[in-house]
Each structure stands twice: as structure tokens, then as C-alpha cells.
PDB file of C-alpha atoms in Angstrom:
ATOM      1  CA  MET A 333    -121.659 112.447  39.338  1.00 48.00           C
ATOM      2  CA  SER A 334    -120.690 113.748  42.751  1.00 49.00           C
ATOM      3  CA  SER A 335    -120.990 117.413  43.649  1.00 60.00           C
ATOM      4  CA  SER A 336    -117.904 119.472  44.430  1.00 70.00           C
ATOM      5  CA  THR A 337    -116.361 119.060  47.868  1.00 88.00           C
ATOM      6  CA  PRO A 338    -114.649 121.966  49.671  1.00 90.00           C
ATOM      7  CA  LEU A 339    -111.271 120.438  48.740  1.00 90.00           C
ATOM      8  CA  ILE A 340    -112.162 120.229  45.034  1.00 92.00           C
ATOM      9  CA  GLU A 341    -113.433 123.811  45.167  1.00 93.00           C
ATOM     10  CA  GLN A 342    -110.142 124.903  46.767  1.00 92.00           C
ATOM     11  CA  ILE A 343    -108.192 123.075  44.050  1.00 92.00           C
ATOM     12  CA  ARG A 344    -110.342 124.858  41.464  1.00 92.00           C
ATOM     13  CA  MET A 345    -109.609 128.292  42.930  1.00 93.00           C
ATOM     14  CA  ASP A 346    -105.868 127.557  43.246  1.00 91.00           C
ATOM     15  CA  LEU A 347    -105.721 126.182  39.727  1.00 90.00           C
ATOM     16  CA  LEU A 348    -107.528 129.110  38.112  1.00 89.00           C
ATOM     17  CA  GLN A 349    -105.346 131.563  40.023  1.00 91.00           C
ATOM     18  CA  ALA A 350    -102.220 129.693  38.899  1.00 89.00           C
ATOM     19  CA  ILE A 351    -103.413 129.894  35.289  1.00 88.00           C
ATOM     20  CA  GLU A 352    -104.197 133.601  35.703  1.00 87.00           C
ATOM     21  CA  ASN A 353    -100.695 134.234  37.111  1.00 88.00           C
ATOM     22  CA  ASP A 354     -99.018 132.116  34.399  1.00 85.00           C
ATOM     23  CA  ALA A 355     -97.775 129.755  37.115  1.00 86.00           C
ATOM     24  CA  ILE A 356     -99.271 126.993  34.971  1.00 84.00           C
ATOM     25  CA  VAL A 357     -98.957 127.521  31.248  1.00 81.00           C
ATOM     26  CA  LEU A 358    -101.932 126.518  29.146  1.00 87.00           C
ATOM     27  CA  PRO A 359    -101.121 124.061  26.344  1.00 89.00           C
ATOM     28  CA  THR A 360    -100.548 125.536  22.894  1.00 89.00           C
ATOM     29  CA  LEU A 361    -101.569 124.164  19.530  1.00 89.00           C
ATOM     30  CA  PRO A 362     -98.773 122.448  17.586  1.00 90.00           C
ATOM     31  CA  GLU A 363     -97.131 124.658  14.945  1.00 91.00           C
ATOM     32  CA  VAL A 364     -98.468 122.686  11.981  1.00 91.00           C
ATOM     33  CA  ALA A 365    -102.041 123.104  13.258  1.00 91.00           C
ATOM     34  CA  LEU A 366    -101.575 126.860  13.707  1.00 92.00           C
ATOM     35  CA  GLU A 367    -100.104 127.237  10.216  1.00 93.00           C
ATOM     36  CA  ILE A 368    -102.874 125.202   8.620  1.00 91.00           C
ATOM     37  CA  ARG A 369    -105.604 127.133  10.449  1.00 88.00           C
ATOM     38  CA  GLU A 370    -104.097 130.452   9.369  1.00 90.00           C
ATOM     39  CA  ALA A 371    -103.718 129.304   5.776  1.00 90.00           C
ATOM     40  CA  ALA A 372    -107.215 127.827   5.633  1.00 84.00           C
ATOM     41  CA  SER A 373    -108.711 131.153   6.766  1.00 84.00           C
ATOM     42  CA  ASP A 374    -107.202 132.858   3.689  1.00 87.00           C
ATOM     43  CA  PRO A 375    -109.855 133.003   0.936  1.00 86.00           C
ATOM     44  CA  ASP A 376    -107.071 132.741  -1.666  1.00 88.00           C
ATOM     45  CA  VAL A 377    -105.534 129.565  -0.229  1.00 88.00           C
ATOM     46  CA  ASN A 378    -105.081 126.661  -2.606  1.00 90.00           C
ATOM     47  CA  ILE A 379    -104.276 122.973  -2.323  1.00 92.00           C
ATOM     48  CA  GLY A 380    -100.596 123.514  -3.089  1.00 93.00           C
ATOM     49  CA  MET A 381    -100.171 125.938  -0.171  1.00 92.00           C
ATOM     50  CA  LEU A 382    -101.721 123.525   2.325  1.00 92.00           C
ATOM     51  CA  ALA A 383     -99.714 120.634   0.913  1.00 94.00           C
ATOM     52  CA  THR A 384     -96.434 122.523   1.429  1.00 94.00           C
ATOM     53  CA  ILE A 385     -97.260 123.112   5.115  1.00 94.00           C
ATOM     54  CA  ILE A 386     -98.350 119.532   5.734  1.00 94.00           C
ATOM     55  CA  GLU A 387     -95.308 118.044   3.999  1.00 94.00           C
ATOM     56  CA  ASN A 388     -93.087 119.710   6.613  1.00 92.00           C
ATOM     57  CA  ASP A 389     -94.527 117.278   9.178  1.00 92.00           C
ATOM     58  CA  SER A 390     -93.879 113.777   7.862  1.00 92.00           C
ATOM     59  CA  SER A 391     -96.050 112.096  10.494  1.00 89.00           C
ATOM     60  CA  ILE A 392     -99.093 114.259   9.718  1.00 92.00           C
ATOM     61  CA  ALA A 393     -98.483 113.905   5.968  1.00 93.00           C
ATOM     62  CA  ALA A 394     -98.441 110.105   6.222  1.00 92.00           C
ATOM     63  CA  ARG A 395    -101.659 110.060   8.206  1.00 89.00           C
ATOM     64  CA  ILE A 396    -103.402 112.437   5.795  1.00 91.00           C
ATOM     65  CA  LEU A 397    -102.535 109.978   3.023  1.00 92.00           C
ATOM     66  CA  ARG A 398    -103.979 107.132   5.099  1.00 89.00           C
ATOM     67  CA  VAL A 399    -107.242 109.028   5.507  1.00 88.00           C
ATOM     68  CA  ALA A 400    -107.431 109.836   1.775  1.00 89.00           C
ATOM     69  CA  ASN A 401    -106.946 106.165   0.917  1.00 88.00           C
ATOM     70  CA  SER A 402    -109.219 104.785   3.626  1.00 82.00           C
ATOM     71  CA  SER A 403    -112.557 103.138   3.004  1.00 77.00           C
ATOM     72  CA  LEU A 404    -114.170 106.163   4.652  1.00 73.00           C
ATOM     73  CA  LEU A 405    -113.580 108.132   1.449  1.00 75.00           C
ATOM     74  CA  ARG A 406    -113.685 105.205  -0.992  1.00 69.00           C
ATOM     75  CA  GLY A 407    -111.619 106.639  -3.843  1.00 69.00           C
ATOM     76  CA  LEU A 408    -111.345 104.646  -7.044  1.00 74.00           C
ATOM     77  CA  GLN A 409    -107.595 105.219  -7.415  1.00 85.00           C
ATOM     78  CA  PRO A 410    -104.932 105.231  -4.667  1.00 89.00           C
ATOM     79  CA  ILE A 411    -103.511 108.635  -3.718  1.00 92.00           C
ATOM     80  CA  ASN A 412     -99.716 108.856  -3.425  1.00 92.00           C
ATOM     81  CA  ASP A 413     -99.047 112.517  -2.632  1.00 94.00           C
ATOM     82  CA  VAL A 414    -100.315 115.102  -0.136  1.00 95.00           C
ATOM     83  CA  LYS A 415    -101.703 117.421  -2.811  1.00 95.00           C
ATOM     84  CA  GLY A 416    -103.850 114.600  -4.178  1.00 94.00           C
ATOM     85  CA  ALA A 417    -104.928 113.672  -0.660  1.00 93.00           C
ATOM     86  CA  ILE A 418    -106.122 117.223   0.032  1.00 93.00           C
ATOM     87  CA  GLY A 419    -107.973 117.235  -3.282  1.00 92.00           C
ATOM     88  CA  ARG A 420    -109.870 114.133  -2.238  1.00 91.00           C
ATOM     89  CA  ILE A 421    -110.444 115.126   1.391  1.00 89.00           C
ATOM     90  CA  GLY A 422    -111.266 118.795   0.734  1.00 88.00           C
ATOM     91  CA  LEU A 423    -109.666 121.987   2.088  1.00 86.00           C
ATOM     92  CA  GLY A 424    -111.979 122.403   5.086  1.00 83.00           C
ATOM     93  CA  TYR A 425    -111.844 118.750   6.122  1.00 85.00           C
ATOM     94  CA  THR A 426    -108.036 118.735   5.756  1.00 90.00           C
ATOM     95  CA  SER A 427    -107.637 121.754   8.040  1.00 89.00           C
ATOM     96  CA  THR A 428    -109.760 120.169  10.756  1.00 88.00           C
ATOM     97  CA  LEU A 429    -108.094 116.799  10.319  1.00 89.00           C
ATOM     98  CA  VAL A 430    -104.574 118.228  10.653  1.00 91.00           C
ATOM     99  CA  THR A 431    -105.558 119.943  13.908  1.00 91.00           C
ATOM    100  CA  THR A 432    -107.038 116.679  15.169  1.00 89.00           C
ATOM    101  CA  LEU A 433    -103.957 114.616  14.301  1.00 89.00           C
ATOM    102  CA  ALA A 434    -101.519 117.232  15.609  1.00 89.00           C
ATOM    103  CA  MET A 435    -103.257 117.272  18.996  1.00 90.00           C
ATOM    104  CA  GLN A 436    -101.536 114.022  19.946  1.00 87.00           C
ATOM    105  CA  GLN A 437     -98.292 115.966  20.428  1.00 85.00           C
ATOM    106  CA  ILE A 438     -99.864 117.848  23.347  1.00 89.00           C
ATOM    107  CA  PHE A 439    -100.693 114.670  25.260  1.00 86.00           C
ATOM    108  CA  LEU A 440     -97.063 113.882  26.039  1.00 78.00           C
ATOM    109  CA  SER A 441     -94.879 114.580  29.078  1.00 69.00           C
ATOM    110  CA  THR A 442     -91.303 113.891  30.120  1.00 63.00           C
ATOM    111  CA  LYS A 443     -92.603 112.893  33.569  1.00 72.00           C
ATOM    112  CA  GLU A 444     -93.461 109.185  33.503  1.00 75.00           C
ATOM    113  CA  SER A 445     -96.371 109.321  35.969  1.00 70.00           C
ATOM    114  CA  LEU A 446     -97.851 112.261  34.099  1.00 76.00           C
ATOM    115  CA  ASN A 447     -97.207 110.701  30.700  1.00 80.00           C
ATOM    116  CA  GLN A 448     -99.149 107.566  31.670  1.00 83.00           C
ATOM    117  CA  ARG A 449    -102.168 109.661  32.641  1.00 86.00           C
ATOM    118  CA  MET A 450    -101.924 111.772  29.506  1.00 88.00           C
ATOM    119  CA  ARG A 451    -101.680 108.698  27.310  1.00 89.00           C
ATOM    120  CA  SER A 452    -104.783 107.263  28.958  1.00 90.00           C
ATOM    121  CA  ILE A 453    -106.689 110.508  28.362  1.00 93.00           C
ATOM    122  CA  TRP A 454    -105.534 110.579  24.733  1.00 92.00           C
ATOM    123  CA  VAL A 455    -106.721 107.014  24.087  1.00 92.00           C
ATOM    124  CA  GLN A 456    -110.072 107.801  25.700  1.00 94.00           C
ATOM    125  CA  SER A 457    -110.365 110.982  23.633  1.00 95.00           C
ATOM    126  CA  THR A 458    -109.687 109.112  20.384  1.00 94.00           C
ATOM    127  CA  ASP A 459    -112.399 106.590  21.289  1.00 94.00           C
ATOM    128  CA  VAL A 460    -114.850 109.439  21.884  1.00 96.00           C
ATOM    129  CA  ALA A 461    -113.711 111.170  18.678  1.00 95.00           C
ATOM    130  CA  ALA A 462    -114.211 108.011  16.609  1.00 93.00           C
ATOM    131  CA  ILE A 463    -117.733 107.517  17.941  1.00 95.00           C
ATOM    132  CA  SER A 464    -118.502 111.237  17.563  1.00 96.00           C
ATOM    133  CA  HIS A 465    -117.471 111.124  13.900  1.00 92.00           C
ATOM    134  CA  THR A 466    -119.765 108.176  13.278  1.00 91.00           C
ATOM    135  CA  LEU A 467    -122.707 109.687  15.171  1.00 94.00           C
ATOM    136  CA  ALA A 468    -122.373 113.023  13.354  1.00 95.00           C
ATOM    137  CA  LYS A 469    -122.918 111.275  10.023  1.00 91.00           C
ATOM    138  CA  THR A 470    -126.547 110.782  11.081  1.00 91.00           C
ATOM    139  CA  GLN A 471    -127.009 114.542  11.605  1.00 95.00           C
ATOM    140  CA  VAL A 472    -127.442 116.581   8.419  1.00 94.00           C
ATOM    141  CA  HIS A 473    -126.457 119.852  10.135  1.00 95.00           C
ATOM    142  CA  LEU A 474    -123.239 118.566  11.738  1.00 96.00           C
ATOM    143  CA  LYS A 475    -119.876 117.905  10.073  1.00 93.00           C
ATOM    144  CA  PRO A 476    -118.220 114.574  10.944  1.00 91.00           C
ATOM    145  CA  GLU A 477    -114.738 116.115  10.848  1.00 90.00           C
ATOM    146  CA  LEU A 478    -115.707 118.790  13.390  1.00 93.00           C
ATOM    147  CA  ALA A 479    -117.338 116.124  15.556  1.00 96.00           C
ATOM    148  CA  THR A 480    -114.027 114.245  15.484  1.00 93.00           C
ATOM    149  CA  LEU A 481    -112.159 117.343  16.638  1.00 94.00           C
ATOM    150  CA  ALA A 482    -114.799 117.947  19.316  1.00 97.00           C
ATOM    151  CA  GLY A 483    -114.154 114.473  20.693  1.00 97.00           C
ATOM    152  CA  ILE A 484    -110.404 115.032  20.688  1.00 95.00           C
ATOM    153  CA  ILE A 485    -110.563 118.368  22.553  1.00 96.00           C
ATOM    154  CA  HIS A 486    -113.291 117.578  25.076  1.00 97.00           C
ATOM    155  CA  GLN A 487    -110.746 116.652  27.773  1.00 96.00           C
ATOM    156  CA  ILE A 488    -108.082 119.251  26.918  1.00 96.00           C
ATOM    157  CA  GLY A 489    -108.728 120.874  30.304  1.00 95.00           C
ATOM    158  CA  ALA A 490    -107.187 117.842  32.010  1.00 94.00           C
ATOM    159  CA  LEU A 491    -103.660 118.839  30.968  1.00 92.00           C
ATOM    160  CA  PRO A 492    -103.219 121.929  33.197  1.00 92.00           C
ATOM    161  CA  ILE A 493    -104.808 119.998  36.075  1.00 93.00           C
ATOM    162  CA  LEU A 494    -102.248 117.229  35.686  1.00 91.00           C
ATOM    163  CA  SER A 495     -99.444 119.809  35.549  1.00 87.00           C
ATOM    164  CA  TYR A 496    -100.830 121.363  38.733  1.00 89.00           C
ATOM    165  CA  ALA A 497    -100.944 117.947  40.418  1.00 88.00           C
ATOM    166  CA  VAL A 498     -97.302 117.082  39.690  1.00 84.00           C
ATOM    167  CA  GLY A 499     -95.922 119.249  42.488  1.00 81.00           C
ATOM    168  CA  ARG A 500     -98.741 118.589  44.940  1.00 84.00           C
ATOM    169  CA  GLY A 501     -98.518 115.202  46.577  1.00 82.00           C
ATOM    170  CA  PHE A 502    -101.938 115.456  48.229  1.00 85.00           C
ATOM    171  CA  LEU A 503    -103.409 115.343  44.715  1.00 85.00           C
ATOM    172  CA  ARG A 504    -100.748 113.492  42.717  1.00 82.00           C
ATOM    173  CA  ASP A 505    -100.510 110.564  45.145  1.00 83.00           C
ATOM    174  CA  HIS A 506    -104.259 110.071  45.594  1.00 88.00           C
ATOM    175  CA  PRO A 507    -105.692 108.741  42.313  1.00 87.00           C
ATOM    176  CA  GLU A 508    -109.336 108.918  43.408  1.00 88.00           C
ATOM    177  CA  LEU A 509    -109.057 112.588  44.354  1.00 91.00           C
ATOM    178  CA  LEU A 510    -107.215 113.342  41.120  1.00 91.00           C
ATOM    179  CA  ASP A 511    -109.908 111.496  39.138  1.00 91.00           C
ATOM    180  CA  GLN A 512    -112.575 113.601  40.829  1.00 92.00           C
ATOM    181  CA  ALA A 513    -110.656 116.819  40.168  1.00 93.00           C
ATOM    182  CA  LEU A 514    -110.254 115.883  36.500  1.00 94.00           C
ATOM    183  CA  LEU A 515    -113.924 115.010  36.121  1.00 93.00           C
ATOM    184  CA  GLU A 516    -115.233 118.152  37.805  1.00 94.00           C
ATOM    185  CA  LEU A 517    -112.693 120.791  36.816  1.00 95.00           C
ATOM    186  CA  SER A 518    -111.627 119.797  33.283  1.00 96.00           C
ATOM    187  CA  PRO A 519    -114.745 121.243  31.600  1.00 96.00           C
ATOM    188  CA  GLU A 520    -114.206 124.808  32.844  1.00 95.00           C
ATOM    189  CA  VAL A 521    -110.461 124.758  32.228  1.00 95.00           C
ATOM    190  CA  GLY A 522    -111.034 123.215  28.794  1.00 95.00           C
ATOM    191  CA  ARG A 523    -113.359 126.041  27.791  1.00 96.00           C
ATOM    192  CA  ARG A 524    -110.692 128.572  28.789  1.00 93.00           C
ATOM    193  CA  ILE A 525    -108.070 126.832  26.665  1.00 94.00           C
ATOM    194  CA  LEU A 526    -110.283 126.698  23.582  1.00 95.00           C
ATOM    195  CA  GLU A 527    -111.123 130.391  23.996  1.00 94.00           C
ATOM    196  CA  VAL A 528    -107.411 131.223  24.142  1.00 91.00           C
ATOM    197  CA  TRP A 529    -106.853 129.108  21.019  1.00 92.00           C
ATOM    198  CA  GLY A 530    -109.506 131.092  19.184  1.00 91.00           C
ATOM    199  CA  PHE A 531    -111.736 128.121  18.409  1.00 94.00           C
ATOM    200  CA  ALA A 532    -115.252 128.702  17.107  1.00 94.00           C
ATOM    201  CA  GLU A 533    -117.977 128.901  19.737  1.00 96.00           C
ATOM    202  CA  GLU A 534    -119.512 125.605  18.563  1.00 97.00           C
ATOM    203  CA  LEU A 535    -116.314 123.893  19.798  1.00 97.00           C
ATOM    204  CA  VAL A 536    -115.598 126.178  22.779  1.00 97.00           C
ATOM    205  CA  VAL A 537    -118.832 124.963  24.413  1.00 98.00           C
ATOM    206  CA  VAL A 538    -117.915 121.274  24.050  1.00 98.00           C
ATOM    207  CA  PRO A 539    -115.929 120.620  27.291  1.00 98.00           C
ATOM    208  CA  GLU A 540    -118.680 122.049  29.494  1.00 98.00           C
ATOM    209  CA  GLY A 541    -121.617 121.130  27.271  1.00 98.00           C
ATOM    210  CA  CYS A 542    -120.748 117.444  27.018  1.00 97.00           C
ATOM    211  CA  ALA A 543    -120.600 117.253  30.822  1.00 96.00           C
ATOM    212  CA  ASP A 544    -124.041 118.844  31.275  1.00 97.00           C
ATOM    213  CA  PHE A 545    -126.504 116.028  30.633  1.00 97.00           C
ATOM    214  CA  SER A 546    -129.619 118.144  31.261  1.00 96.00           C
ATOM    215  CA  ARG A 547    -128.983 120.886  28.695  1.00 96.00           C
ATOM    216  CA  GLU A 548    -132.017 122.239  26.880  1.00 95.00           C
ATOM    217  CA  LEU A 549    -131.416 123.195  23.243  1.00 95.00           C
ATOM    218  CA  GLU A 550    -133.482 123.456  20.079  1.00 94.00           C
ATOM    219  CA  THR A 551    -131.034 121.507  17.906  1.00 96.00           C
ATOM    220  CA  ALA A 552    -128.311 118.966  18.615  1.00 97.00           C
ATOM    221  CA  ASP A 553    -124.757 120.308  18.612  1.00 97.00           C
ATOM    222  CA  TYR A 554    -121.232 118.885  18.830  1.00 98.00           C
ATOM    223  CA  ALA A 555    -121.371 118.821  22.624  1.00 98.00           C
ATOM    224  CA  ASP A 556    -124.415 116.528  22.368  1.00 98.00           C
ATOM    225  CA  VAL A 557    -122.537 114.163  20.061  1.00 98.00           C
ATOM    226  CA  VAL A 558    -119.560 114.062  22.433  1.00 98.00           C
ATOM    227  CA  ALA A 559    -121.804 113.581  25.479  1.00 98.00           C
ATOM    228  CA  VAL A 560    -123.379 110.464  23.958  1.00 97.00           C
ATOM    229  CA  ALA A 561    -120.028 109.186  22.691  1.00 96.00           C
ATOM    230  CA  ARG A 562    -118.480 109.563  26.158  1.00 96.00           C
ATOM    231  CA  LEU A 563    -121.272 107.590  27.775  1.00 96.00           C
ATOM    232  CA  GLN A 564    -120.895 104.815  25.209  1.00 94.00           C
ATOM    233  CA  THR A 565    -117.159 104.482  25.918  1.00 94.00           C
ATOM    234  CA  TYR A 566    -117.748 104.015  29.641  1.00 94.00           C
ATOM    235  CA  VAL A 567    -120.373 101.272  29.422  1.00 92.00           C
ATOM    236  CA  GLY A 568    -119.307  98.335  31.597  1.00 90.00           C
ATOM    237  CA  THR A 569    -116.489 100.228  33.374  1.00 92.00           C
ATOM    238  CA  GLN A 570    -116.047 101.472  36.939  1.00 91.00           C
ATOM    239  CA  HIS A 571    -115.960 105.104  35.831  1.00 91.00           C
ATOM    240  CA  PRO A 572    -118.523 107.445  37.477  1.00 92.00           C
ATOM    241  CA  LEU A 573    -120.038 108.208  34.063  1.00 94.00           C
ATOM    242  CA  ALA A 574    -120.957 104.529  33.739  1.00 93.00           C
ATOM    243  CA  GLU A 575    -123.552 105.189  36.460  1.00 94.00           C
ATOM    244  CA  VAL A 576    -125.339 107.956  34.541  1.00 95.00           C
ATOM    245  CA  ASP A 577    -128.998 107.243  33.770  1.00 95.00           C
ATOM    246  CA  TRP A 578    -129.191 107.661  30.003  1.00 95.00           C
ATOM    247  CA  PHE A 579    -132.896 108.433  30.221  1.00 95.00           C
ATOM    248  CA  GLN A 580    -131.930 111.680  31.986  1.00 95.00           C
ATOM    249  CA  VAL A 581    -129.532 112.710  29.189  1.00 97.00           C
ATOM    250  CA  THR A 582    -131.322 115.156  26.889  1.00 97.00           C
ATOM    251  CA  ALA A 583    -128.771 114.779  24.061  1.00 97.00           C
ATOM    252  CA  PHE A 584    -130.205 111.410  23.014  1.00 96.00           C
ATOM    253  CA  ALA A 585    -133.566 112.913  22.050  1.00 96.00           C
ATOM    254  CA  ARG A 586    -131.993 115.802  20.143  1.00 96.00           C
ATOM    255  CA  LEU A 587    -129.830 113.360  18.190  1.00 96.00           C
ATOM    256  CA  GLY A 588    -132.752 111.008  17.582  1.00 94.00           C
ATOM    257  CA  LEU A 589    -130.894 108.108  19.210  1.00 91.00           C
ATOM    258  CA  PRO A 590    -132.314 105.225  21.250  1.00 87.00           C
ATOM    259  CA  VAL A 591    -131.566 105.360  24.969  1.00 85.00           C
ATOM    260  CA  THR A 592    -130.279 101.790  25.133  1.00 75.00           C
ATOM    261  CA  PRO A 593    -126.643 100.879  25.813  1.00 62.00           C
ATOM    262  CA  GLY A 594    -125.410  98.418  23.236  1.00 59.00           C
ATOM    263  CA  GLU A 595    -122.756  97.574  20.701  1.00 57.00           C
ATOM    264  CA  GLY A 596    -124.624  98.907  17.649  1.00 61.00           C
ATOM    265  CA  ASP A 597    -124.692  97.161  14.301  1.00 74.00           C
ATOM    266  CA  GLU A 598    -121.612  95.793  12.554  1.00 78.00           C
ATOM    267  CA  ALA A 599    -121.293  98.681  10.072  1.00 76.00           C
ATOM    268  CA  TYR A 600    -121.429 101.171  12.958  1.00 79.00           C
ATOM    269  CA  GLN A 601    -118.639  99.352  14.789  1.00 82.00           C
ATOM    270  CA  GLN A 602    -116.505  99.131  11.643  1.00 81.00           C
ATOM    271  CA  GLN A 603    -116.770 102.879  11.099  1.00 79.00           C
ATOM    272  CA  ILE A 604    -115.662 103.518  14.678  1.00 85.00           C
ATOM    273  CA  GLU A 605    -112.739 101.102  14.432  1.00 83.00           C
ATOM    274  CA  LEU A 606    -111.585 102.725  11.172  1.00 79.00           C
ATOM    275  CA  MET A 607    -111.514 106.132  12.819  1.00 81.00           C
ATOM    276  CA  GLN A 608    -109.734 104.768  15.896  1.00 81.00           C
ATOM    277  CA  SER A 609    -106.981 103.314  13.750  1.00 78.00           C
ATOM    278  CA  MET A 610    -106.460 106.627  11.927  1.00 76.00           C
ATOM    279  CA  LEU A 611    -106.357 108.709  15.096  1.00 80.00           C
ATOM    280  CA  ARG A 612    -103.774 106.532  16.829  1.00 72.00           C
ATOM    281  CA  ASP A 613    -100.241 105.539  15.850  1.00 59.00           C
TER     282      ASP A 613
END
């Protein structure tokens, strides 16, 4: 990965100042995700309460049912209502899953050029999330549902950068410069957004942590899972991360994974494809 140029550093300073002055508004969590998070934090919450909130968003409700009836959970009987779906999925998993699914609403724009970029970032994020979910299943101390959310939010910092670029032709009309700005500046901006959203520290560190391939930690975390998942998605592409030497990426050792690019076994691929289908329309 290339080091920051004076122009990228200037963009960074302008962008952070614009955020500080509210000239660029940080994205906000969709209402259903906020309501679910608040409800889930109540020790007296029950399945019926969560079901009532979810049922107000028909798209999220339908996708929760899909998850409950998927082969990932392998229920003996089909589930036909949201309350039953939550019972099968679990309260904690449901809360995280709703936030994950609701995030798609943020990656939309009325500006066509911006919308195309956002859609591309969303698709990439769902690929990373699907792989992260599958990788986390091999780690006894990590939760697959949180790994999924970590994959979804790892590029959230790109959204204010794209908003900043819309009115600045020198950035908007030069894809390579915009790509570099996104790659280098998204991690810091993403951390700021997750702090504002009140996310737990284990997720706040993900945007920056997954971009730091030389981190030294005692135990693998969600940023490690996302770092490896990102690298896997870029194998065989022209993206700068495709040039990263995996032997220099410390996350592999912490996760106990082989440092060899490859497709993985058939079961591994099926798990990833299942998650991809649930995270996309």
C-alpha cells in the first residue's frame, strides 16, 4: 500500500475539518437498528418486544425469517413468524443481525455516480462479511454474528469521503485518486463514525485494525478476521490489497490460518455463499 501523498494528507485535513464543522454529516444508523439496539440493552426485553419492532420493517422481517430457516441454523420445522425466528436465532444474534441487514439502507444515494460507488462498496463489504462469519466459526472466543457486522462496517468511513468528493471535481473526476483517498482515509473516518454510533470497542477498532497488517496482539480479534477476509476477496484483482504479502500479515498466525491464497474446501465456500445470499437482496 502506498504512503500518503501531500494531496491525500490535504484531503484528510479538509475532510476531518468538514466533519468537525458539520459541513459533511456522518451517516446515521437506520431507525430499526437503533430501536433494536436500545431494546436489546434492556435486561427485561423479551422476544415479543423485539418482534414488534422488526415487524415494522417488512424487508428486515422477511430476511430474519430467511436466516431462521436457512441451513446455517438447521431447524427441524420451518419458521413462519418473526417471534419464532427470534426464538431460533436468539436475542443477541437477532440484534446484531438486524443492524447488519439495516446497514444496506446507508449505502444508497440519489446521485447516480455516487450510488454506483456506494453499491460497489456494499457488495464488497457483504463479501468480506460472509467470509468473516465463516472464519469466526473457527475461533471459540469470537461470535460469527459480530464478525459479520464487523465485515459490513469496515468500510463505513468511505461514505463521508464520497460525499466530500461529490462537489470536488479534482477528486470526483479522478478515479485513481479517489481510490487512494478511500483506501488511506476510510479507516480513520470509519473509527470516528463507529464511536459516534456508540459501538463497542471491539468493533470500533475494526476499520483501522483491519488495515494494519503488522498489528501485534495476544489474541485474534474481529479486525483480524476482517483483515484476512478482505485479502481473500481481492485475490486475482487489480486492487492494491491484492499485492499484499500474506506472510507479512500477522492476523493469519493469530487465527491459526495457512498463509496460502486459495478457494478453500467446498463446505467453506458453501457457507460463504449462503451468507452472501442472505446479506444481499
